[in-house]
């Protein structure tokens, strides 16, 4: 299964990618997480990307493609992948298409998570994560079960993303509208785009995505089955 999750900052891409990874065993590839690891490691890519990310802009394509080349190899083609945060503009989408075409592969579905702007701002403003294990929380929507203690590792230190400050969120939303939203007609024209109501609670969004993926894959499995019967 090869999926792309599309949606503005805070739409729930990371949340759904992790649920899909756990359910189907298909790895999440989050370019935001990969970039944050590079920034934390102080690598050449991290040094070039850090300031752009802190300002809410898009990191140059050339750096993204170098970063992804390390993750998209034979194993990714075999196991499939869930792209979370990539592609983010038309040139990245075209680069991904060329890479897939050259390997006779294709994206199964592009899932657009639709969420109102006001909800996006609320979700991002309240988001924080465990400093030890990275488990994600939200002040009101998903607080830890015991206040001040991570559910997963009992850690007591929490962090917030530097780019979750209100002024940076405005720049991230503007970058999405100007550079990423044009991917919607691009993938619609390829008949790969499916929209999901991202305003529903996370578990409901996940059920909706599962049903959608079943509906997309069923005709393919039936086609493969009838082809196999014809060949017997
Ligand atoms: P990235 O890390 O990809 O951030 P983003 O796209 O802005 O998305 P977020 O991680 O903020 O949100 P999300 O949609 O994953 O939502 P989440 O599940 O966390 O990118 C960061 C930066 O890196 C970019 O700004 C750019 O600079 C750079 N970058 C990355 N990729 C790039 C690329 N390809 N090209 C160039 N630059 C790139 O959920 C958010 C909150 O809401 C959480 O608290 C969660 O608990 C809650 N929540 C989730 N779902 C629901 C729900 N259904 N109902 C209620 N609450 C919910």
Short mmCIF file of C-alpha atoms and ligand atoms in Angstrom, two decimals:
data_model
loop_
_atom_site.label_atom_id
_atom_site.label_comp_id
_atom_site.label_asym_id
_atom_site.label_seq_id
_atom_site.Cartn_x
_atom_site.Cartn_y
_atom_site.Cartn_z
CA UNK A 1 0.00 0.00 0.00
CA UNK A 2 1.40 3.38 -1.01
CA UNK A 3 -0.47 6.33 0.45
CA UNK A 4 -0.08 10.09 0.64
CA UNK A 5 -1.72 12.01 3.48
CA UNK A 6 -2.51 15.57 2.48
CA UNK A 7 -3.85 18.33 4.68
CA UNK A 8 -2.93 21.62 6.31
CA UNK A 9 -0.82 21.86 9.50
CA UNK A 10 -2.76 20.27 12.38
CA UNK A 11 -5.16 18.34 10.12
CA UNK A 12 -4.19 15.05 11.80
CA UNK A 13 -1.80 13.61 9.18
CA UNK A 14 0.70 12.38 11.79
CA UNK A 15 -2.06 11.01 14.04
CA UNK A 16 -3.64 9.00 11.20
CA UNK A 17 -0.29 7.90 9.73
CA UNK A 18 0.67 6.32 13.06
CA UNK A 19 -2.71 4.52 13.34
CA UNK A 20 -2.37 3.24 9.75
CA UNK A 21 1.20 2.10 10.40
CA UNK A 22 0.08 0.17 13.50
CA UNK A 23 -2.91 -1.41 11.70
CA UNK A 24 -1.32 -2.33 8.36
CA UNK A 25 2.40 -2.51 9.20
CA UNK A 26 3.16 -0.01 6.44
CA UNK A 27 5.85 2.49 7.55
CA UNK A 28 5.04 6.18 8.03
CA UNK A 29 7.53 8.51 6.36
CA UNK A 30 7.10 11.96 7.90
CA UNK A 31 9.33 14.54 6.24
CA UNK A 32 8.67 16.91 9.17
CA UNK A 33 10.01 14.29 11.64
CA UNK A 34 12.99 13.50 9.38
CA UNK A 35 13.83 17.20 9.14
CA UNK A 36 13.49 17.74 12.91
CA UNK A 37 15.91 14.81 13.45
CA UNK A 38 18.39 16.48 11.08
CA UNK A 39 18.02 19.80 12.92
CA UNK A 40 18.54 18.09 16.31
CA UNK A 41 21.63 16.27 14.96
CA UNK A 42 23.07 19.53 13.60
CA UNK A 43 23.67 17.91 10.20
CA UNK A 44 24.30 19.84 6.99
CA UNK A 45 20.65 19.38 5.96
CA UNK A 46 19.48 20.31 9.46
CA UNK A 47 21.52 23.52 9.48
CA UNK A 48 20.08 24.57 6.13
CA UNK A 49 16.50 23.60 7.06
CA UNK A 50 16.23 24.85 10.65
CA UNK A 51 15.71 28.55 10.01
CA UNK A 52 13.20 27.94 7.21
CA UNK A 53 11.15 25.61 9.43
CA UNK A 54 11.25 28.04 12.36
CA UNK A 55 9.78 30.71 10.06
CA UNK A 56 7.03 28.40 8.77
CA UNK A 57 8.27 28.22 5.17
CA UNK A 58 8.96 25.21 2.96
CA UNK A 59 12.45 23.72 2.98
CA UNK A 60 14.06 23.76 -0.51
CA UNK A 61 13.11 20.80 -2.72
CA UNK A 62 16.72 19.78 -3.29
CA UNK A 63 17.21 19.11 0.46
CA UNK A 64 13.91 17.23 0.70
CA UNK A 65 14.76 14.99 -2.22
CA UNK A 66 18.18 14.19 -0.75
CA UNK A 67 16.55 13.33 2.57
CA UNK A 68 13.88 11.14 0.99
CA UNK A 69 16.33 9.31 -1.28
CA UNK A 70 17.65 7.68 1.91
CA UNK A 71 14.18 6.34 2.79
CA UNK A 72 12.58 5.53 -0.56
CA UNK A 73 14.44 2.47 -1.77
CA UNK A 74 13.71 -1.16 -2.59
CA UNK A 75 12.34 -1.88 0.90
CA UNK A 76 9.89 1.03 0.65
CA UNK A 77 8.64 -0.29 -2.69
CA UNK A 78 8.20 -3.78 -1.24
CA UNK A 79 6.59 -2.81 2.07
CA UNK A 80 4.76 0.28 0.82
CA UNK A 81 4.75 3.61 2.67
CA UNK A 82 2.56 6.32 4.10
CA UNK A 83 3.91 9.71 3.10
CA UNK A 84 3.07 12.33 5.74
CA UNK A 85 4.10 15.86 4.71
CA UNK A 86 5.43 14.99 1.24
CA UNK A 87 4.86 16.05 -1.47
CA UNK A 88 4.17 19.64 -0.50
CA UNK A 89 4.31 21.41 -3.85
CA UNK A 90 3.90 20.52 -7.51
CA UNK A 91 7.58 20.03 -8.23
CA UNK A 92 7.86 17.52 -5.35
CA UNK A 93 4.75 15.70 -6.65
CA UNK A 94 6.23 15.50 -10.15
CA UNK A 95 9.56 14.24 -8.76
CA UNK A 96 7.71 11.51 -6.83
CA UNK A 97 5.70 10.52 -9.93
CA UNK A 98 8.91 10.23 -12.01
CA UNK A 99 10.55 8.13 -9.30
CA UNK A 100 7.52 5.79 -9.16
CA UNK A 101 7.14 5.63 -12.98
CA UNK A 102 10.77 4.59 -13.34
CA UNK A 103 10.01 1.65 -11.02
CA UNK A 104 6.67 0.75 -12.59
CA UNK A 105 4.94 1.63 -9.31
CA UNK A 106 2.12 4.00 -8.37
CA UNK A 107 0.42 5.67 -5.44
CA UNK A 108 -2.77 3.81 -4.40
CA UNK A 109 -4.53 6.79 -2.87
CA UNK A 110 -4.03 10.39 -1.79
CA UNK A 111 -6.12 11.05 1.33
CA UNK A 112 -7.06 14.67 1.97
CA UNK A 113 -7.96 15.44 5.61
CA UNK A 114 -10.43 18.34 5.58
CA UNK A 115 -10.47 20.49 8.74
CA UNK A 116 -11.76 24.04 9.42
CA UNK A 117 -9.09 26.71 9.89
CA UNK A 118 -10.26 27.60 13.43
CA UNK A 119 -9.94 23.96 14.53
CA UNK A 120 -6.43 23.76 13.02
CA UNK A 121 -5.26 26.72 15.09
CA UNK A 122 -6.78 25.22 18.30
CA UNK A 123 -5.20 21.84 17.66
CA UNK A 124 -1.74 23.26 17.08
CA UNK A 125 -1.90 25.74 19.96
CA UNK A 126 -2.66 22.94 22.46
CA UNK A 127 -0.24 20.33 21.12
CA UNK A 128 2.73 19.02 23.15
CA UNK A 129 4.77 15.82 23.32
CA UNK A 130 6.66 13.72 25.84
CA UNK A 131 10.33 14.76 25.78
CA UNK A 132 11.46 11.18 26.46
CA UNK A 133 9.41 9.02 24.05
CA UNK A 134 7.73 11.54 21.73
CA UNK A 135 4.12 10.47 22.50
CA UNK A 136 1.82 13.26 21.35
CA UNK A 137 -0.81 15.04 23.49
CA UNK A 138 -3.17 17.99 23.42
CA UNK A 139 -4.12 20.19 26.38
CA UNK A 140 -7.86 19.64 26.02
CA UNK A 141 -8.39 17.17 23.16
CA UNK A 142 -5.96 14.50 24.36
CA UNK A 143 -4.41 15.19 27.78
CA UNK A 144 -2.29 12.50 29.49
CA UNK A 145 -4.45 10.17 31.65
CA UNK A 146 -2.51 11.23 34.80
CA UNK A 147 -1.72 14.94 34.64
CA UNK A 148 2.00 15.59 34.14
CA UNK A 149 2.88 11.93 33.38
CA UNK A 150 3.26 10.44 29.93
CA UNK A 151 0.81 7.54 29.36
CA UNK A 152 3.42 5.56 27.43
CA UNK A 153 6.66 5.95 29.41
CA UNK A 154 5.61 7.85 32.60
CA UNK A 155 8.05 10.64 31.62
CA UNK A 156 7.39 13.98 33.29
CA UNK A 157 9.06 16.38 30.83
CA UNK A 158 7.11 17.66 27.84
CA UNK A 159 8.08 19.79 24.84
CA UNK A 160 6.32 21.97 22.28
CA UNK A 161 7.38 22.39 18.66
CA UNK A 162 9.12 25.68 18.00
CA UNK A 163 7.02 26.21 14.86
CA UNK A 164 3.74 25.85 16.82
CA UNK A 165 3.94 29.53 17.97
CA UNK A 166 0.91 31.51 16.68
CA UNK A 167 2.85 33.75 14.27
CA UNK A 168 4.63 30.76 12.70
CA UNK A 169 1.36 28.82 12.41
CA UNK A 170 -0.05 31.67 10.29
CA UNK A 171 2.96 31.39 7.94
CA UNK A 172 2.57 27.57 7.75
CA UNK A 173 -1.12 27.87 6.87
CA UNK A 174 -0.26 30.45 4.18
CA UNK A 175 2.43 28.14 2.75
CA UNK A 176 -0.14 25.32 2.61
CA UNK A 177 -2.70 27.48 0.78
CA UNK A 178 -0.18 28.84 -1.74
CA UNK A 179 2.03 25.82 -2.42
CA UNK A 180 0.39 22.60 -1.20
CA UNK A 181 -3.31 23.11 -1.98
CA UNK A 182 -2.56 23.06 -5.77
CA UNK A 183 -1.80 19.35 -5.28
CA UNK A 184 -5.53 18.70 -4.79
CA UNK A 185 -6.49 19.33 -8.46
CA UNK A 186 -3.23 17.62 -9.53
CA UNK A 187 -4.19 14.34 -7.81
CA UNK A 188 -7.90 14.74 -8.61
CA UNK A 189 -6.94 14.75 -12.30
CA UNK A 190 -5.13 11.43 -11.70
CA UNK A 191 -8.31 10.03 -10.00
CA UNK A 192 -6.27 9.27 -6.87
CA UNK A 193 -7.69 11.92 -4.51
CA UNK A 194 -10.14 10.95 -1.73
CA UNK A 195 -11.41 13.42 0.89
CA UNK A 196 -12.04 12.50 4.51
CA UNK A 197 -13.85 14.54 7.16
CA UNK A 198 -10.94 15.40 9.48
CA UNK A 199 -13.25 17.23 11.92
CA UNK A 200 -14.50 13.93 13.36
CA UNK A 201 -12.72 12.43 16.41
CA UNK A 202 -9.44 10.64 15.52
CA UNK A 203 -10.88 7.10 15.88
CA UNK A 204 -13.80 7.99 13.61
CA UNK A 205 -11.45 9.51 11.02
CA UNK A 206 -9.44 6.29 11.13
CA UNK A 207 -12.56 4.12 10.63
CA UNK A 208 -13.57 6.29 7.66
CA UNK A 209 -10.08 5.88 6.13
CA UNK A 210 -10.20 2.11 6.65
CA UNK A 211 -13.56 1.85 4.89
CA UNK A 212 -12.28 4.01 2.07
CA UNK A 213 -9.16 1.88 1.63
CA UNK A 214 -11.29 -1.29 1.61
CA UNK A 215 -13.50 0.22 -1.10
CA UNK A 216 -10.46 1.24 -3.16
CA UNK A 217 -8.71 -2.11 -2.85
CA UNK A 218 -11.73 -4.42 -3.34
CA UNK A 219 -12.12 -3.93 -7.13
CA UNK A 220 -8.35 -4.42 -7.55
CA UNK A 221 -8.42 -7.67 -5.60
CA UNK A 222 -11.46 -8.84 -7.61
CA UNK A 223 -9.68 -7.98 -10.87
CA UNK A 224 -6.57 -9.90 -9.72
CA UNK A 225 -8.76 -12.84 -8.69
CA UNK A 226 -10.64 -13.06 -12.02
CA UNK A 227 -7.33 -12.73 -13.90
CA UNK A 228 -5.93 -15.62 -11.84
CA UNK A 229 -9.07 -17.71 -12.63
CA UNK A 230 -8.75 -16.97 -16.35
CA UNK A 231 -5.13 -18.06 -16.26
CA UNK A 232 -5.88 -21.42 -14.53
P1 LIG B 1 5.31 18.79 9.43
O1 LIG B 1 5.97 18.19 10.60
O2 LIG B 1 4.93 17.93 8.28
O3 LIG B 1 4.09 19.66 9.96
P2 LIG B 1 2.66 20.04 9.35
O4 LIG B 1 2.36 19.58 7.98
O5 LIG B 1 2.57 21.49 9.59
O6 LIG B 1 1.71 19.16 10.15
P3 LIG B 1 1.61 18.98 11.68
O7 LIG B 1 2.63 17.98 12.14
O8 LIG B 1 1.60 20.29 12.41
O9 LIG B 1 0.14 18.43 11.81
P4 LIG B 1 -0.52 17.05 11.44
O10 LIG B 1 -1.41 17.22 10.27
O11 LIG B 1 0.49 15.94 11.39
O12 LIG B 1 -1.45 16.89 12.71
P5 LIG B 1 -1.26 16.02 14.04
O13 LIG B 1 -1.63 14.60 13.76
O14 LIG B 1 0.06 16.29 14.66
O15 LIG B 1 6.27 19.93 8.78
C1 LIG B 1 6.93 20.87 9.62
C2 LIG B 1 7.81 21.77 8.75
O16 LIG B 1 8.82 20.98 8.08
C3 LIG B 1 7.09 22.50 7.60
O17 LIG B 1 6.50 23.70 8.03
C4 LIG B 1 8.26 22.74 6.61
O18 LIG B 1 9.07 23.82 7.02
C5 LIG B 1 9.08 21.46 6.76
N1 LIG B 1 8.68 20.42 5.79
C6 LIG B 1 8.15 19.20 6.05
N2 LIG B 1 7.92 18.52 4.91
C7 LIG B 1 8.34 19.32 3.90
C8 LIG B 1 8.33 19.18 2.48
N3 LIG B 1 7.85 18.07 1.88
N4 LIG B 1 8.83 20.21 1.74
C9 LIG B 1 9.30 21.33 2.31
N5 LIG B 1 9.31 21.53 3.65
C10 LIG B 1 8.83 20.53 4.45
O19 LIG B 1 -2.42 16.64 14.94
C11 LIG B 1 -2.33 17.96 15.46
C12 LIG B 1 -3.00 18.04 16.84
O20 LIG B 1 -4.41 17.78 16.71
C13 LIG B 1 -2.51 16.99 17.86
O21 LIG B 1 -2.49 17.57 19.13
C14 LIG B 1 -3.54 15.86 17.78
O22 LIG B 1 -3.66 15.16 18.99
C15 LIG B 1 -4.80 16.63 17.44
N6 LIG B 1 -5.70 15.87 16.55
C16 LIG B 1 -5.35 15.11 15.47
N7 LIG B 1 -6.44 14.61 14.87
C17 LIG B 1 -7.51 15.08 15.57
C18 LIG B 1 -8.93 14.94 15.41
N8 LIG B 1 -9.48 14.20 14.43
N9 LIG B 1 -9.74 15.59 16.30
C19 LIG B 1 -9.20 16.34 17.29
N10 LIG B 1 -7.86 16.51 17.49
C20 LIG B 1 -7.03 15.90 16.64
#
